[in-house]
Amino acid sequence: MTESQTPHRRQITVRRAPKFGIFLALGALLAFVVALILALSSPESAEHSRTAVIGFFTVILILPGVAVGAVVWLILDRISVRRSREATVESIDEAPDETSHPS
């Protein structure tokens, strides 16, 4: 190995972190499903249609649903931090290989 190709070592932390947006979307979807169940299980109103009742319940439940998704994400993120591992990686600066030719 030449002087320019000496390995550079450093410590890194490796972990599998959950994606935040997915949990927010799942919380919103859960809120919609609960709104559907509530609207379809209640007796039909003469004043409001079923779709209006579903819309009302969805608007009311969307924020708590997203909050539940965020809390679940936060718990899983903390667990992933505890399960993280330390690793040593090496990188070397390689000069282009003169014997290989691009295809």
PDB file of C-alpha atoms in Angstrom:
ATOM      1  CA  MET A   1       0.000   0.000   0.000  1.00  0.00           C
ATOM      2  CA  THR A   2       1.339   3.411  -0.876  1.00  0.00           C
ATOM      3  CA  GLU A   3       1.107   6.422   1.383  1.00  0.00           C
ATOM      4  CA  SER A   4      -1.947   7.758  -0.503  1.00  0.00           C
ATOM      5  CA  GLN A   5      -3.767   4.460  -0.008  1.00  0.00           C
ATOM      6  CA  THR A   6      -3.484   4.172   3.770  1.00  0.00           C
ATOM      7  CA  PRO A   7      -6.813   3.282   5.317  1.00  0.00           C
ATOM      8  CA  HIS A   8      -8.712   5.891   7.291  1.00  0.00           C
ATOM      9  CA  ARG A   9     -10.539   4.322  10.213  1.00  0.00           C
ATOM     10  CA  ARG A  10     -13.421   5.814  12.109  1.00  0.00           C
ATOM     11  CA  GLN A  11     -16.164   4.708  14.456  1.00  0.00           C
ATOM     12  CA  ILE A  12     -19.781   4.866  13.291  1.00  0.00           C
ATOM     13  CA  THR A  13     -23.109   4.030  14.879  1.00  0.00           C
ATOM     14  CA  VAL A  14     -25.332   1.633  12.937  1.00  0.00           C
ATOM     15  CA  ARG A  15     -29.059   1.431  13.667  1.00  0.00           C
ATOM     16  CA  ARG A  16     -32.356   0.841  11.925  1.00  0.00           C
ATOM     17  CA  ALA A  17     -34.477   3.928  12.472  1.00  0.00           C
ATOM     18  CA  PRO A  18     -38.203   3.950  11.702  1.00  0.00           C
ATOM     19  CA  LYS A  19     -39.461   6.445   9.114  1.00  0.00           C
ATOM     20  CA  PHE A  20     -41.433   9.282  10.704  1.00  0.00           C
ATOM     21  CA  GLY A  21     -43.817  10.001   7.823  1.00  0.00           C
ATOM     22  CA  ILE A  22     -45.014   6.415   7.596  1.00  0.00           C
ATOM     23  CA  PHE A  23     -46.160   6.462  11.226  1.00  0.00           C
ATOM     24  CA  LEU A  24     -47.962   9.780  10.784  1.00  0.00           C
ATOM     25  CA  ALA A  25     -49.763   8.425   7.721  1.00  0.00           C
ATOM     26  CA  LEU A  26     -50.693   5.210   9.556  1.00  0.00           C
ATOM     27  CA  GLY A  27     -52.058   7.285  12.452  1.00  0.00           C
ATOM     28  CA  ALA A  28     -54.187   9.290  10.027  1.00  0.00           C
ATOM     29  CA  LEU A  29     -55.384   6.082   8.355  1.00  0.00           C
ATOM     30  CA  LEU A  30     -56.271   4.642  11.752  1.00  0.00           C
ATOM     31  CA  ALA A  31     -58.282   7.794  12.508  1.00  0.00           C
ATOM     32  CA  PHE A  32     -60.177   7.396   9.235  1.00  0.00           C
ATOM     33  CA  VAL A  33     -60.952   3.740   9.959  1.00  0.00           C
ATOM     34  CA  VAL A  34     -62.252   4.647  13.428  1.00  0.00           C
ATOM     35  CA  ALA A  35     -64.349   7.426  11.865  1.00  0.00           C
ATOM     36  CA  LEU A  36     -65.813   4.909   9.408  1.00  0.00           C
ATOM     37  CA  ILE A  37     -66.666   2.483  12.196  1.00  0.00           C
ATOM     38  CA  LEU A  38     -68.257   5.209  14.313  1.00  0.00           C
ATOM     39  CA  ALA A  39     -70.264   6.632  11.426  1.00  0.00           C
ATOM     40  CA  LEU A  40     -71.481   3.304  10.103  1.00  0.00           C
ATOM     41  CA  SER A  41     -72.353   1.865  13.510  1.00  0.00           C
ATOM     42  CA  SER A  42     -74.453   4.843  14.595  1.00  0.00           C
ATOM     43  CA  PRO A  43     -78.057   5.249  13.485  1.00  0.00           C
ATOM     44  CA  GLU A  44     -78.554   7.293  10.333  1.00  0.00           C
ATOM     45  CA  SER A  45     -79.487  10.926  10.898  1.00  0.00           C
ATOM     46  CA  ALA A  46     -82.196  12.719   8.973  1.00  0.00           C
ATOM     47  CA  GLU A  47     -80.162  15.940   9.113  1.00  0.00           C
ATOM     48  CA  HIS A  48     -76.764  14.660   7.896  1.00  0.00           C
ATOM     49  CA  SER A  49     -75.748  12.088   5.312  1.00  0.00           C
ATOM     50  CA  ARG A  50     -73.406   9.204   6.144  1.00  0.00           C
ATOM     51  CA  THR A  51     -70.553  10.798   4.175  1.00  0.00           C
ATOM     52  CA  ALA A  52     -70.953  14.055   6.105  1.00  0.00           C
ATOM     53  CA  VAL A  53     -70.821  12.167   9.408  1.00  0.00           C
ATOM     54  CA  ILE A  54     -67.715  10.277   8.228  1.00  0.00           C
ATOM     55  CA  GLY A  55     -66.134  13.609   7.283  1.00  0.00           C
ATOM     56  CA  PHE A  56     -66.971  15.168  10.659  1.00  0.00           C
ATOM     57  CA  PHE A  57     -65.545  12.224  12.577  1.00  0.00           C
ATOM     58  CA  THR A  58     -62.452  12.161  10.380  1.00  0.00           C
ATOM     59  CA  VAL A  59     -61.762  15.857  10.984  1.00  0.00           C
ATOM     60  CA  ILE A  60     -62.221  15.391  14.728  1.00  0.00           C
ATOM     61  CA  LEU A  61     -60.089  12.237  14.965  1.00  0.00           C
ATOM     62  CA  ILE A  62     -57.272  13.038  12.515  1.00  0.00           C
ATOM     63  CA  LEU A  63     -55.131  15.012  14.988  1.00  0.00           C
ATOM     64  CA  PRO A  64     -55.318  12.414  17.779  1.00  0.00           C
ATOM     65  CA  GLY A  65     -54.583   9.683  15.202  1.00  0.00           C
ATOM     66  CA  VAL A  66     -51.490  11.475  13.953  1.00  0.00           C
ATOM     67  CA  ALA A  67     -50.425  12.073  17.571  1.00  0.00           C
ATOM     68  CA  VAL A  68     -50.737   8.347  18.323  1.00  0.00           C
ATOM     69  CA  GLY A  69     -48.624   7.580  15.241  1.00  0.00           C
ATOM     70  CA  ALA A  70     -45.974  10.060  16.414  1.00  0.00           C
ATOM     71  CA  VAL A  71     -45.877   8.540  19.912  1.00  0.00           C
ATOM     72  CA  VAL A  72     -45.482   5.023  18.478  1.00  0.00           C
ATOM     73  CA  TRP A  73     -42.685   6.308  16.229  1.00  0.00           C
ATOM     74  CA  LEU A  74     -40.974   7.960  19.199  1.00  0.00           C
ATOM     75  CA  ILE A  75     -41.095   4.743  21.242  1.00  0.00           C
ATOM     76  CA  LEU A  76     -39.716   2.664  18.368  1.00  0.00           C
ATOM     77  CA  ASP A  77     -37.015   5.262  17.683  1.00  0.00           C
ATOM     78  CA  ARG A  78     -35.865   5.114  21.311  1.00  0.00           C
ATOM     79  CA  ILE A  79     -35.750   1.315  21.105  1.00  0.00           C
ATOM     80  CA  SER A  80     -33.650   1.528  17.922  1.00  0.00           C
ATOM     81  CA  VAL A  81     -31.209   3.884  19.651  1.00  0.00           C
ATOM     82  CA  ARG A  82     -30.744   1.350  22.455  1.00  0.00           C
ATOM     83  CA  ARG A  83     -30.179  -1.441  19.929  1.00  0.00           C
ATOM     84  CA  SER A  84     -27.629   0.524  17.912  1.00  0.00           C
ATOM     85  CA  ARG A  85     -24.198  -0.958  17.353  1.00  0.00           C
ATOM     86  CA  GLU A  86     -20.788   0.612  17.029  1.00  0.00           C
ATOM     87  CA  ALA A  87     -18.668  -0.359  14.038  1.00  0.00           C
ATOM     88  CA  THR A  88     -15.279   0.555  12.654  1.00  0.00           C
ATOM     89  CA  VAL A  89     -15.115   1.416   8.981  1.00  0.00           C
ATOM     90  CA  GLU A  90     -12.144   1.898   6.726  1.00  0.00           C
ATOM     91  CA  SER A  91     -11.935   4.048   3.662  1.00  0.00           C
ATOM     92  CA  ILE A  92      -9.040   4.332   1.309  1.00  0.00           C
ATOM     93  CA  ASP A  93      -8.497   6.794  -1.455  1.00  0.00           C
ATOM     94  CA  GLU A  94      -7.932   4.678  -4.523  1.00  0.00           C
ATOM     95  CA  ALA A  95      -6.364   5.957  -7.686  1.00  0.00           C
ATOM     96  CA  PRO A  96      -8.102   4.810 -10.875  1.00  0.00           C
ATOM     97  CA  ASP A  97      -6.873   1.398 -11.920  1.00  0.00           C
ATOM     98  CA  GLU A  98      -4.893   1.817 -15.094  1.00  0.00           C
ATOM     99  CA  THR A  99      -5.319  -1.810 -16.138  1.00  0.00           C
ATOM    100  CA  SER A 100      -9.111  -1.783 -16.201  1.00  0.00           C
ATOM    101  CA  HIS A 101     -10.909  -0.157 -19.084  1.00  0.00           C
ATOM    102  CA  PRO A 102     -14.487   1.160 -19.026  1.00  0.00           C
ATOM    103  CA  SER A 103     -16.928  -1.068 -20.898  1.00  0.00           C
TER     104      SER A 103
END
